[in-house]
């Protein structure tokens, strides 16, 4: 399966600052990546679909001006949380496409823990 | 995207076989069934994927009946390290294309010594 990395693994920032999270597909050229958010004891919630060379597609209720997504290359997508507030503290996970047994499926990064003070 | 229903939690003992069943009554013709495992503060890890009948790999088996309205993940001889949340997802697979998967609530499996 595909290998996906995220950086940083955890970040603590002050309220009002912006934080950038990187998602890299290490062994696969990903035209599409996905960004999820997961609050404690809850399931993953899809935030947006990141498309290489075009604008991201955001899920309903996700502010595109607050969560900026850039997918400038086939191996890198970034999520920038702008003017972060404590309620943005969460576990952010990206995923990309890979192949298992001849069938495409999604592979996930290790996640980034964001804590906004 | 098809909605899935799983038990919220299950307990088992080391060495036992664990079967987790997922319901997906409105699964579409093109939908595949995928299972993921997630440990705390980690991203989900792919376990197994199938379309129909039975699929087996080195860590699990996936049983899918003919009507495909449910699926069962089977974990043979679980160990303490298998304690995790298990997600069943149903999504469309287009060749060379990606479609997002909708996560349900998942099943918290706790393996006891």
mmCIF file with all atom_site columns, N, CA and C in Angstrom, chain A residues 12-49:
data_model
loop_
_atom_site.group_PDB
_atom_site.id
_atom_site.type_symbol
_atom_site.label_atom_id
_atom_site.label_alt_id
_atom_site.label_comp_id
_atom_site.label_asym_id
_atom_site.label_entity_id
_atom_site.label_seq_id
_atom_site.pdbx_PDB_ins_code
_atom_site.Cartn_x
_atom_site.Cartn_y
_atom_site.Cartn_z
_atom_site.occupancy
_atom_site.B_iso_or_equiv
_atom_site.pdbx_formal_charge
_atom_site.auth_seq_id
_atom_site.auth_comp_id
_atom_site.auth_asym_id
_atom_site.auth_atom_id
_atom_site.pdbx_PDB_model_num
ATOM 1   N N  . UNK A 1 12 ? 1.675   22.853 18.852 1.00 0.00 ? 12 UNK A N  1
ATOM 2   C CA . UNK A 1 12 ? 0.967   23.685 19.822 1.00 0.00 ? 12 UNK A CA 1
ATOM 3   C C  . UNK A 1 12 ? 1.147   25.135 19.403 1.00 0.00 ? 12 UNK A C  1
ATOM 4   N N  . UNK A 1 13 ? 0.077   25.868 19.321 1.00 0.00 ? 13 UNK A N  1
ATOM 5   C CA . UNK A 1 13 ? 0.198   27.257 18.893 1.00 0.00 ? 13 UNK A CA 1
ATOM 6   C C  . UNK A 1 13 ? -0.727  28.145 19.724 1.00 0.00 ? 13 UNK A C  1
ATOM 7   N N  . UNK A 1 14 ? -0.476  29.442 19.623 1.00 0.00 ? 14 UNK A N  1
ATOM 8   C CA . UNK A 1 14 ? -1.315  30.405 20.324 1.00 0.00 ? 14 UNK A CA 1
ATOM 9   C C  . UNK A 1 14 ? -2.529  30.758 19.485 1.00 0.00 ? 14 UNK A C  1
ATOM 10  N N  . UNK A 1 15 ? -3.580  31.106 20.136 1.00 0.00 ? 15 UNK A N  1
ATOM 11  C CA . UNK A 1 15 ? -4.800  31.504 19.451 1.00 0.00 ? 15 UNK A CA 1
ATOM 12  C C  . UNK A 1 15 ? -4.525  32.697 18.538 1.00 0.00 ? 15 UNK A C  1
ATOM 13  N N  . UNK A 1 16 ? -5.039  32.624 17.320 1.00 0.00 ? 16 UNK A N  1
ATOM 14  C CA . UNK A 1 16 ? -4.852  33.710 16.369 1.00 0.00 ? 16 UNK A CA 1
ATOM 15  C C  . UNK A 1 16 ? -3.744  33.474 15.360 1.00 0.00 ? 16 UNK A C  1
ATOM 16  N N  . UNK A 1 17 ? -2.898  32.505 15.617 1.00 0.00 ? 17 UNK A N  1
ATOM 17  C CA . UNK A 1 17 ? -1.813  32.207 14.680 1.00 0.00 ? 17 UNK A CA 1
ATOM 18  C C  . UNK A 1 17 ? -2.280  31.198 13.636 1.00 0.00 ? 17 UNK A C  1
ATOM 19  N N  . UNK A 1 18 ? -1.474  31.045 12.586 1.00 0.00 ? 18 UNK A N  1
ATOM 20  C CA . UNK A 1 18 ? -1.783  30.083 11.525 1.00 0.00 ? 18 UNK A CA 1
ATOM 21  C C  . UNK A 1 18 ? -0.822  28.911 11.591 1.00 0.00 ? 18 UNK A C  1
ATOM 22  N N  . UNK A 1 19 ? -1.323  27.760 11.251 1.00 0.00 ? 19 UNK A N  1
ATOM 23  C CA . UNK A 1 19 ? -0.525  26.534 11.318 1.00 0.00 ? 19 UNK A CA 1
ATOM 24  C C  . UNK A 1 19 ? -0.638  25.786 9.999  1.00 0.00 ? 19 UNK A C  1
ATOM 25  N N  . UNK A 1 20 ? 0.506   25.351 9.474  1.00 0.00 ? 20 UNK A N  1
ATOM 26  C CA . UNK A 1 20 ? 0.501   24.595 8.226  1.00 0.00 ? 20 UNK A CA 1
ATOM 27  C C  . UNK A 1 20 ? 0.853   23.152 8.503  1.00 0.00 ? 20 UNK A C  1
ATOM 28  N N  . UNK A 1 21 ? 0.064   22.246 7.942  1.00 0.00 ? 21 UNK A N  1
ATOM 29  C CA . UNK A 1 21 ? 0.302   20.808 8.073  1.00 0.00 ? 21 UNK A CA 1
ATOM 30  C C  . UNK A 1 21 ? 0.574   20.247 6.681  1.00 0.00 ? 21 UNK A C  1
ATOM 31  N N  . UNK A 1 22 ? 1.647   19.478 6.565  1.00 0.00 ? 22 UNK A N  1
ATOM 32  C CA . UNK A 1 22 ? 2.009   18.890 5.278  1.00 0.00 ? 22 UNK A CA 1
ATOM 33  C C  . UNK A 1 22 ? 1.633   17.412 5.216  1.00 0.00 ? 22 UNK A C  1
ATOM 34  N N  . UNK A 1 23 ? 1.200   17.008 4.057  1.00 0.00 ? 23 UNK A N  1
ATOM 35  C CA . UNK A 1 23 ? 0.875   15.604 3.807  1.00 0.00 ? 23 UNK A CA 1
ATOM 36  C C  . UNK A 1 23 ? 1.616   15.181 2.550  1.00 0.00 ? 23 UNK A C  1
ATOM 37  N N  . UNK A 1 24 ? 2.430   14.154 2.671  1.00 0.00 ? 24 UNK A N  1
ATOM 38  C CA . UNK A 1 24 ? 3.226   13.699 1.545  1.00 0.00 ? 24 UNK A CA 1
ATOM 39  C C  . UNK A 1 24 ? 2.919   12.244 1.200  1.00 0.00 ? 24 UNK A C  1
ATOM 40  N N  . UNK A 1 25 ? 2.755   12.002 -0.075 1.00 0.00 ? 25 UNK A N  1
ATOM 41  C CA . UNK A 1 25 ? 2.631   10.638 -0.581 1.00 0.00 ? 25 UNK A CA 1
ATOM 42  C C  . UNK A 1 25 ? 4.025   10.224 -1.004 1.00 0.00 ? 25 UNK A C  1
ATOM 43  N N  . UNK A 1 26 ? 4.621   9.295  -0.274 1.00 0.00 ? 26 UNK A N  1
ATOM 44  C CA . UNK A 1 26 ? 6.043   9.004  -0.443 1.00 0.00 ? 26 UNK A CA 1
ATOM 45  C C  . UNK A 1 26 ? 6.343   8.082  -1.615 1.00 0.00 ? 26 UNK A C  1
ATOM 46  N N  . UNK A 1 27 ? 5.412   7.238  -1.993 1.00 0.00 ? 27 UNK A N  1
ATOM 47  C CA . UNK A 1 27 ? 5.720   6.261  -3.034 1.00 0.00 ? 27 UNK A CA 1
ATOM 48  C C  . UNK A 1 27 ? 4.656   6.201  -4.100 1.00 0.00 ? 27 UNK A C  1
ATOM 49  N N  . UNK A 1 28 ? 3.862   7.262  -4.184 1.00 0.00 ? 28 UNK A N  1
ATOM 50  C CA . UNK A 1 28 ? 2.736   7.229  -5.099 1.00 0.00 ? 28 UNK A CA 1
ATOM 51  C C  . UNK A 1 28 ? 2.420   8.645  -5.516 1.00 0.00 ? 28 UNK A C  1
ATOM 52  N N  . UNK A 1 29 ? 2.148   8.829  -6.785 1.00 0.00 ? 29 UNK A N  1
ATOM 53  C CA . UNK A 1 29 ? 1.770   10.153 -7.267 1.00 0.00 ? 29 UNK A CA 1
ATOM 54  C C  . UNK A 1 29 ? 0.265   10.300 -7.109 1.00 0.00 ? 29 UNK A C  1
ATOM 55  N N  . UNK A 1 30 ? -0.097  11.173 -6.197 1.00 0.00 ? 30 UNK A N  1
ATOM 56  C CA . UNK A 1 30 ? -1.491  11.306 -5.795 1.00 0.00 ? 30 UNK A CA 1
ATOM 57  C C  . UNK A 1 30 ? -2.127  12.541 -6.412 1.00 0.00 ? 30 UNK A C  1
ATOM 58  N N  . UNK A 1 31 ? -3.022  12.327 -7.347 1.00 0.00 ? 31 UNK A N  1
ATOM 59  C CA . UNK A 1 31 ? -3.755  13.465 -7.896 1.00 0.00 ? 31 UNK A CA 1
ATOM 60  C C  . UNK A 1 31 ? -4.819  13.936 -6.921 1.00 0.00 ? 31 UNK A C  1
ATOM 61  N N  . UNK A 1 32 ? -5.210  13.053 -6.025 1.00 0.00 ? 32 UNK A N  1
ATOM 62  C CA . UNK A 1 32 ? -6.239  13.398 -5.052 1.00 0.00 ? 32 UNK A CA 1
ATOM 63  C C  . UNK A 1 32 ? -5.807  12.982 -3.658 1.00 0.00 ? 32 UNK A C  1
ATOM 64  N N  . UNK A 1 33 ? -5.961  13.885 -2.737 1.00 0.00 ? 33 UNK A N  1
ATOM 65  C CA . UNK A 1 33 ? -5.736  13.584 -1.330 1.00 0.00 ? 33 UNK A CA 1
ATOM 66  C C  . UNK A 1 33 ? -6.945  14.070 -0.560 1.00 0.00 ? 33 UNK A C  1
ATOM 67  N N  . UNK A 1 34 ? -7.137  13.514 0.622  1.00 0.00 ? 34 UNK A N  1
ATOM 68  C CA . UNK A 1 34 ? -8.272  13.880 1.458  1.00 0.00 ? 34 UNK A CA 1
ATOM 69  C C  . UNK A 1 34 ? -7.768  14.348 2.823  1.00 0.00 ? 34 UNK A C  1
ATOM 70  N N  . UNK A 1 35 ? -8.485  15.307 3.378  1.00 0.00 ? 35 UNK A N  1
ATOM 71  C CA . UNK A 1 35 ? -8.182  15.792 4.725  1.00 0.00 ? 35 UNK A CA 1
ATOM 72  C C  . UNK A 1 35 ? -9.355  15.497 5.648  1.00 0.00 ? 35 UNK A C  1
ATOM 73  N N  . UNK A 1 36 ? -9.025  14.893 6.788  1.00 0.00 ? 36 UNK A N  1
ATOM 74  C CA . UNK A 1 36 ? -10.016 14.552 7.790  1.00 0.00 ? 36 UNK A CA 1
ATOM 75  C C  . UNK A 1 36 ? -9.673  15.246 9.111  1.00 0.00 ? 36 UNK A C  1
ATOM 76  N N  . UNK A 1 37 ? -10.686 15.360 9.949  1.00 0.00 ? 37 UNK A N  1
ATOM 77  C CA . UNK A 1 37 ? -10.492 15.884 11.299 1.00 0.00 ? 37 UNK A CA 1
ATOM 78  C C  . UNK A 1 37 ? -11.162 14.908 12.252 1.00 0.00 ? 37 UNK A C  1
ATOM 79  N N  . UNK A 1 38 ? -10.511 14.694 13.389 1.00 0.00 ? 38 UNK A N  1
ATOM 80  C CA . UNK A 1 38 ? -11.057 13.755 14.360 1.00 0.00 ? 38 UNK A CA 1
ATOM 81  C C  . UNK A 1 38 ? -10.955 14.345 15.760 1.00 0.00 ? 38 UNK A C  1
ATOM 82  N N  . UNK A 1 39 ? -12.092 14.534 16.397 1.00 0.00 ? 39 UNK A N  1
ATOM 83  C CA . UNK A 1 39 ? -12.123 15.001 17.776 1.00 0.00 ? 39 UNK A CA 1
ATOM 84  C C  . UNK A 1 39 ? -12.065 13.793 18.703 1.00 0.00 ? 39 UNK A C  1
ATOM 85  N N  . UNK A 1 40 ? -11.657 14.009 19.969 1.00 0.00 ? 40 UNK A N  1
ATOM 86  C CA . UNK A 1 40 ? -11.505 12.881 20.905 1.00 0.00 ? 40 UNK A CA 1
ATOM 87  C C  . UNK A 1 40 ? -12.755 12.019 20.999 1.00 0.00 ? 40 UNK A C  1
ATOM 88  N N  . UNK A 1 41 ? -12.559 10.730 20.959 1.00 0.00 ? 41 UNK A N  1
ATOM 89  C CA . UNK A 1 41 ? -13.628 9.736  21.099 1.00 0.00 ? 41 UNK A CA 1
ATOM 90  C C  . UNK A 1 41 ? -14.643 9.795  19.966 1.00 0.00 ? 41 UNK A C  1
ATOM 91  N N  . UNK A 1 42 ? -14.310 10.457 18.882 1.00 0.00 ? 42 UNK A N  1
ATOM 92  C CA . UNK A 1 42 ? -15.217 10.525 17.751 1.00 0.00 ? 42 UNK A CA 1
ATOM 93  C C  . UNK A 1 42 ? -14.594 9.920  16.507 1.00 0.00 ? 42 UNK A C  1
ATOM 94  N N  . UNK A 1 43 ? -15.421 9.743  15.498 1.00 0.00 ? 43 UNK A N  1
ATOM 95  C CA . UNK A 1 43 ? -14.949 9.184  14.242 1.00 0.00 ? 43 UNK A CA 1
ATOM 96  C C  . UNK A 1 43 ? -14.289 10.258 13.386 1.00 0.00 ? 43 UNK A C  1
ATOM 97  N N  . UNK A 1 44 ? -13.698 9.848  12.289 1.00 0.00 ? 44 UNK A N  1
ATOM 98  C CA . UNK A 1 44 ? -13.101 10.807 11.363 1.00 0.00 ? 44 UNK A CA 1
ATOM 99  C C  . UNK A 1 44 ? -14.187 11.514 10.565 1.00 0.00 ? 44 UNK A C  1
ATOM 100 N N  . UNK A 1 45 ? -13.994 12.806 10.369 1.00 0.00 ? 45 UNK A N  1
ATOM 101 C CA . UNK A 1 45 ? -14.917 13.590 9.559  1.00 0.00 ? 45 UNK A CA 1
ATOM 102 C C  . UNK A 1 45 ? -14.164 14.175 8.382  1.00 0.00 ? 45 UNK A C  1
ATOM 103 N N  . UNK A 1 46 ? -14.652 13.905 7.185  1.00 0.00 ? 46 UNK A N  1
ATOM 104 C CA . UNK A 1 46 ? -14.017 14.437 5.996  1.00 0.00 ? 46 UNK A CA 1
ATOM 105 C C  . UNK A 1 46 ? -14.191 15.953 5.952  1.00 0.00 ? 46 UNK A C  1
ATOM 106 N N  . UNK A 1 47 ? -13.077 16.656 5.751  1.00 0.00 ? 47 UNK A N  1
ATOM 107 C CA . UNK A 1 47 ? -13.127 18.110 5.645  1.00 0.00 ? 47 UNK A CA 1
ATOM 108 C C  . UNK A 1 47 ? -13.143 18.550 4.189  1.00 0.00 ? 47 UNK A C  1
ATOM 109 N N  . UNK A 1 48 ? -12.228 17.964 3.403  1.00 0.00 ? 48 UNK A N  1
ATOM 110 C CA . UNK A 1 48 ? -12.089 18.441 2.039  1.00 0.00 ? 48 UNK A CA 1
ATOM 111 C C  . UNK A 1 48 ? -11.340 17.427 1.206  1.00 0.00 ? 48 UNK A C  1
ATOM 112 N N  . UNK A 1 49 ? -11.547 17.561 -0.082 1.00 0.00 ? 49 UNK A N  1
ATOM 113 C CA . UNK A 1 49 ? -10.833 16.751 -1.068 1.00 0.00 ? 49 UNK A CA 1
ATOM 114 C C  . UNK A 1 49 ? -9.858  17.664 -1.786 1.00 0.00 ? 49 UNK A C  1
#
